[in-house]
Coordinates of N, CA and C in Angstrom, one line a residue:
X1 N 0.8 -1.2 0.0 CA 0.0 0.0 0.0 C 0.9 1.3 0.0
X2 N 1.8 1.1 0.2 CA 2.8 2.4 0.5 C 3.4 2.7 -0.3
X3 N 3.3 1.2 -2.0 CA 4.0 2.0 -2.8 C 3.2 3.1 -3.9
X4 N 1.9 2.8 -3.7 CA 0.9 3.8 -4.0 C 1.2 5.2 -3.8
X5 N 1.3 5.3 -2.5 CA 1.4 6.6 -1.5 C 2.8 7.2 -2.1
X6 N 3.9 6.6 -2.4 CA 5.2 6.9 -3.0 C 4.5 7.6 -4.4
X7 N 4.1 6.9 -5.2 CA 4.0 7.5 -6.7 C 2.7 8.7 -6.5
X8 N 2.5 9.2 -5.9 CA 1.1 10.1 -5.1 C 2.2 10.7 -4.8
X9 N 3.2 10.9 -3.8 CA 3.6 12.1 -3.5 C 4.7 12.8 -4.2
X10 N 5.3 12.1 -5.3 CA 6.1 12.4 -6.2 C 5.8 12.9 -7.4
X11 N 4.3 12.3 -7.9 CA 3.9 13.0 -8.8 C 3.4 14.2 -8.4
X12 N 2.6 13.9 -7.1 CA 2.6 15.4 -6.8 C 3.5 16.8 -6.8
X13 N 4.9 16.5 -6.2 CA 5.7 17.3 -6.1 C 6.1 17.9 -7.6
X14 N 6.5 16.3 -8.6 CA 6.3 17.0 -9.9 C 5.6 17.8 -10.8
X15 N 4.4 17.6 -10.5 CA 3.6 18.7 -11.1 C 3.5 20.3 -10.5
X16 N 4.0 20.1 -9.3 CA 3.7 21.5 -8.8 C 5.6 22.5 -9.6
X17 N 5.9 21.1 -9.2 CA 7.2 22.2 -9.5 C 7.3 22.4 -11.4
X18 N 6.6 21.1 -12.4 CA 6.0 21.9 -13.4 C 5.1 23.2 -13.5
X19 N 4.4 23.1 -12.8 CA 3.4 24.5 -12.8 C 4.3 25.4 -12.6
X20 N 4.7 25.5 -11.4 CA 6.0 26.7 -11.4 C 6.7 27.3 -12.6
X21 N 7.7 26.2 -13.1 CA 8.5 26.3 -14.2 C 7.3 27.1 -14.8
X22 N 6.2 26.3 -15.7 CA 5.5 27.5 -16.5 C 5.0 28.4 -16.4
X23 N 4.7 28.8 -15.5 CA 4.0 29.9 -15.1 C 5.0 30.9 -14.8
X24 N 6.5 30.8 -14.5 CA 7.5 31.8 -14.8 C 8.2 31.6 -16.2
X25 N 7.9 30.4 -16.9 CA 8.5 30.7 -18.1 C 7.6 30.9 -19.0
X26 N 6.3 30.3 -19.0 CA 5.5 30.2 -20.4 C 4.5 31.4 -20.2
X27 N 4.8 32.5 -19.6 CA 3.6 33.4 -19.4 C 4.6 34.7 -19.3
X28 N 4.0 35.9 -19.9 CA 4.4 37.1 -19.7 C 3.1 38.0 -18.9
X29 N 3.2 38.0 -17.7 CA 1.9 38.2 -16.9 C 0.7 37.6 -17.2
X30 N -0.1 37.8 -17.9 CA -1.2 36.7 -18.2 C -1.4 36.3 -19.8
X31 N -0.5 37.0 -20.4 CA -0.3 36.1 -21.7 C 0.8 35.3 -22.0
X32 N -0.1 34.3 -22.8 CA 0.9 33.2 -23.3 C 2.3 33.5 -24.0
X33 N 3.5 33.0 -24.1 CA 4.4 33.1 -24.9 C 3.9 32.5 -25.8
X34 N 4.9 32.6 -26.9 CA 4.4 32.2 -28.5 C 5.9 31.0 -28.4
X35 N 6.5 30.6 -27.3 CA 7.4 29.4 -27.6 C 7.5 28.6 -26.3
X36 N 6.9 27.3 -25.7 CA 6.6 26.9 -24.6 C 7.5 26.8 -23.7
X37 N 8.7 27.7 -24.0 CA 10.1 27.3 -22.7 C 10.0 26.4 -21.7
X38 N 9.3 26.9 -21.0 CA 8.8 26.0 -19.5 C 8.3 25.1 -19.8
X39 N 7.3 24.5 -20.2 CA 7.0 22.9 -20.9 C 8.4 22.2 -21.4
X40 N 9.3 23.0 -22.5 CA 10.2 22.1 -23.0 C 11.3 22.1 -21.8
X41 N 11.9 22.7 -20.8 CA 12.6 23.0 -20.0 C 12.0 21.5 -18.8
X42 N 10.9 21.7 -18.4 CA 10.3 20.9 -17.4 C 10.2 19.1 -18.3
X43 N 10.0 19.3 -19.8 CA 10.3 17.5 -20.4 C 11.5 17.7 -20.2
X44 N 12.8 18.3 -20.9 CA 13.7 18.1 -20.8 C 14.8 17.6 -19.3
X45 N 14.5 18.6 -18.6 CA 15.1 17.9 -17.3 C 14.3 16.8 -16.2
X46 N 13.1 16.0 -16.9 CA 12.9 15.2 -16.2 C 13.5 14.3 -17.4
X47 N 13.5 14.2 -18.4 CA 14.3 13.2 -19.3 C 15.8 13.1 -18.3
X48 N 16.6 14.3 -18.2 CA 17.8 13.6 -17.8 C 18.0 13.6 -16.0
X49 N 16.5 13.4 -15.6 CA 17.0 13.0 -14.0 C 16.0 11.8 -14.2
X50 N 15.9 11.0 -15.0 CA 15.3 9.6 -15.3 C 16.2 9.1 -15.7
X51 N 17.2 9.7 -16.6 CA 18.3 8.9 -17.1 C 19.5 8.4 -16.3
X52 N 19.2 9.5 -14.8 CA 20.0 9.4 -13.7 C 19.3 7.9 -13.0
X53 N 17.9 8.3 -13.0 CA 17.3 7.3 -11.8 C 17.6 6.0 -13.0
X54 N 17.6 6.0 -14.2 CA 17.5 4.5 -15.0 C 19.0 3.7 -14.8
X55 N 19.8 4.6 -15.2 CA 21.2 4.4 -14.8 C 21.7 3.5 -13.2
X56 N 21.1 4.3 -12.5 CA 21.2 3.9 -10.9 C 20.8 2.6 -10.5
X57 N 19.6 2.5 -11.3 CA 18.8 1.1 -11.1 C 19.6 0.2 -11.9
X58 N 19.8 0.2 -13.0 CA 21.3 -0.8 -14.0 C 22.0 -1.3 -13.0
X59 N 23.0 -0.1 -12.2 CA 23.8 -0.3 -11.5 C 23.4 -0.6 -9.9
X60 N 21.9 -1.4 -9.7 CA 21.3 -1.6 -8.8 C 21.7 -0.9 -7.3
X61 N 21.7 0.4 -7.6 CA 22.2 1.8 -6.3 C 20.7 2.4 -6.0
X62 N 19.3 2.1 -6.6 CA 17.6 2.8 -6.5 C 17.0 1.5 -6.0
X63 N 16.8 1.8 -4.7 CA 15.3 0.9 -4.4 C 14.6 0.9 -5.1
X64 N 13.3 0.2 -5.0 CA 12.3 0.0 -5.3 C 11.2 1.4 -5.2
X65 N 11.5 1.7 -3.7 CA 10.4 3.0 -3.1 C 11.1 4.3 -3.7
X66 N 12.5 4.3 -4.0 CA 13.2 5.4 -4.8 C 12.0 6.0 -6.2
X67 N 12.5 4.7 -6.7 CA 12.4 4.3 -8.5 C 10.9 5.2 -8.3
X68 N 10.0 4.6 -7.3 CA 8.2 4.7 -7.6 C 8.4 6.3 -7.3
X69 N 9.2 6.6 -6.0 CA 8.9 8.2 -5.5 C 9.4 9.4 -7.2
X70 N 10.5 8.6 -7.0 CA 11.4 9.6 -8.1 C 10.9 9.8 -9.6
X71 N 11.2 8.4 -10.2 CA 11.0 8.4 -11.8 C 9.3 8.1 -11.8
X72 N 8.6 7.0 -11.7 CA 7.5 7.1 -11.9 C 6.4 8.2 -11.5
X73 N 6.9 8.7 -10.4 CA 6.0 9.7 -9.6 C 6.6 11.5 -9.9
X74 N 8.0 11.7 -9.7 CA 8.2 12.8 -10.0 C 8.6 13.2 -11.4
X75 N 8.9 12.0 -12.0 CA 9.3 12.4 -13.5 C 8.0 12.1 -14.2
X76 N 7.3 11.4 -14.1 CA 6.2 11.4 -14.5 C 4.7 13.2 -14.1
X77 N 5.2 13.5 -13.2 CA 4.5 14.9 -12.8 C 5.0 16.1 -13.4
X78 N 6.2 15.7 -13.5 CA 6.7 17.3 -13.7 C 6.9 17.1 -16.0
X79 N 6.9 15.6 -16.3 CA 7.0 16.0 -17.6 C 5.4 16.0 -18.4
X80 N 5.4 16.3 -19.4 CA 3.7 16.4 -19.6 C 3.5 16.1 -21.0
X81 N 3.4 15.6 -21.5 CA 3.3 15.0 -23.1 C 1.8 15.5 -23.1
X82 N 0.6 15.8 -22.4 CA -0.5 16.0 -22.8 C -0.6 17.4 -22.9
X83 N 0.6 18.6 -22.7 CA 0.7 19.6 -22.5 C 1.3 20.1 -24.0
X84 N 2.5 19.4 -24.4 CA 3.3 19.2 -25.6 C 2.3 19.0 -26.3
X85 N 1.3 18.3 -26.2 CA 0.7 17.9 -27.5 C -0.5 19.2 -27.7
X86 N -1.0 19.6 -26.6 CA -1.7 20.7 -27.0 C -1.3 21.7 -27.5
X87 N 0.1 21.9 -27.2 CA 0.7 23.2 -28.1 C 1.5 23.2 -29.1
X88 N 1.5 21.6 -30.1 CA 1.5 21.0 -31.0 C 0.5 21.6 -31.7
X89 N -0.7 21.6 -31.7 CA -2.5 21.7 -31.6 C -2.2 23.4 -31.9
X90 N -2.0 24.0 -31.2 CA -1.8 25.3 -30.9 C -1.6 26.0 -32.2
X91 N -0.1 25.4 -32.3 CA 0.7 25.8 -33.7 C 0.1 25.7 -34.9
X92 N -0.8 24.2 -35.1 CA -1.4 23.7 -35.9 C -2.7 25.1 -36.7
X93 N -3.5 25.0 -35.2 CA -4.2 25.9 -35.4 C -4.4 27.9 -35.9
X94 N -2.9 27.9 -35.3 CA -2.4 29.3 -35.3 C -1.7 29.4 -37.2
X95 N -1.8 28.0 -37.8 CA -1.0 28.2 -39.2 C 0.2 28.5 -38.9
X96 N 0.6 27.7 -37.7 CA 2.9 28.6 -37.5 C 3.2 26.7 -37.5
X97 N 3.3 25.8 -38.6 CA 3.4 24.9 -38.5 C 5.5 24.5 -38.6
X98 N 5.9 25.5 -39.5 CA 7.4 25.7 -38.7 C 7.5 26.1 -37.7
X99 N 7.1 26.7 -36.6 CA 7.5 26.4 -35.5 C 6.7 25.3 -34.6
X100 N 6.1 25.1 -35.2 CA 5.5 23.9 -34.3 C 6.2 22.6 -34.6
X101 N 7.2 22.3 -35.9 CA 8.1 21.5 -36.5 C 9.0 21.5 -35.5
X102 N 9.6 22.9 -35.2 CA 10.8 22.8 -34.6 C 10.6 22.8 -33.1
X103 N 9.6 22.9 -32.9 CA 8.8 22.7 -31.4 C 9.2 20.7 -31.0
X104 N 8.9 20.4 -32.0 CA 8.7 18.9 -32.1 C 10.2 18.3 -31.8
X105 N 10.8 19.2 -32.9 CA 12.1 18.3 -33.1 C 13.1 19.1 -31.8
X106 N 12.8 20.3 -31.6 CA 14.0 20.6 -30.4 C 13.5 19.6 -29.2
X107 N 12.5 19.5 -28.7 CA 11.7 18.6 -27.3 C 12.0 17.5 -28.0
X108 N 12.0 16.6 -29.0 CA 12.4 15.2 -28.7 C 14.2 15.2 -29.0
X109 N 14.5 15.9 -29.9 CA 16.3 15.7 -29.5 C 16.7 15.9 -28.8
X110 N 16.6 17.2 -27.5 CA 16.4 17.8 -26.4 C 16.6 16.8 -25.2
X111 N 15.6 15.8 -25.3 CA 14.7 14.8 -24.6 C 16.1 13.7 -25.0
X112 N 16.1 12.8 -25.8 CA 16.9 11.9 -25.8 C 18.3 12.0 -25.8
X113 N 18.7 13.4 -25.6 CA 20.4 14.0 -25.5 C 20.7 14.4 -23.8
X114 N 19.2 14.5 -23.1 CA 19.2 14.6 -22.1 C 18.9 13.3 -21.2
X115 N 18.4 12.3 -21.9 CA 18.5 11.1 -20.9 C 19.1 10.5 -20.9
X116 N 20.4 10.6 -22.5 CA 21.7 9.8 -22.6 C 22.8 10.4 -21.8
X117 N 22.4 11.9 -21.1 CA 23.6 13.0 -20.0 C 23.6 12.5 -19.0
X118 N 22.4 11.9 -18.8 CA 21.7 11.6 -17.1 C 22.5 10.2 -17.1
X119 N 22.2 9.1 -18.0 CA 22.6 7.9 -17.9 C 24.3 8.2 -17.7
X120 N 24.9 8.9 -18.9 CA 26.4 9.2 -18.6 C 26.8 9.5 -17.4
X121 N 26.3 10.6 -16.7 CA 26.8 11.0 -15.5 C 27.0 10.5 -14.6
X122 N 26.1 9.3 -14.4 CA 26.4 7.8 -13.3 C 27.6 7.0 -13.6

């Protein structure tokens, strides 16, 4: 029952400290920016503190209650693929489909350059 409670308070923590990130990066007082910094900022460094926690587990140094608090629960909160995709949608809608390209392609190279840093670092 407690490893429930683990992935509950880590997603928790992740999402709040997502909200943060955006709400000082993706907003210029109550309007939107036109480039989601804080969304790509908040995938990006949970890609490379997964790649830390993925790495750790390899090298069997992450419990079990780690793995659920940390990567399932906090990396899972703070990154948001349903966020990414609405402002995929966004672009789409707005007719700015080169930047919504390069939206795509900086957050996934971004993303997989940053969880091969995390795995390196261990």
């Amino acid at each position: 029952m407690i490893y429930w409670f683990l992935v509950f308070l880590g997603g928790g923590a992740g999402s709040i400290c997502r909200y943060f990130l955006a709400q000082k990066l993706n907003y210029s007082g109550q309007e939107y920016l036109n480039f989601p910094i804080g969304t790509i900022l908040a995938n990006v460094l949970s890609c490379f503190i997964l790649g830390i926690l993925i790495q750790k587990q390899l090298n069997h140094q992450l419990s079990e209650q780690y793995r659920l608090l940390l990567a399932t629960g906090f990396c899972g909160g703070f990154s948001t693929f349903s966020t990414f995709g609405y402002e995929i949608y966004t672009y789409m809608q707005k007719d700015q489909l080169l930047l919504g390209a390069g939206y795509v392609s900086l957050s996934l190279l971004a993303g997989v350059l940053a969880l091969i840093a995390g795995m390196k670092l261990i």
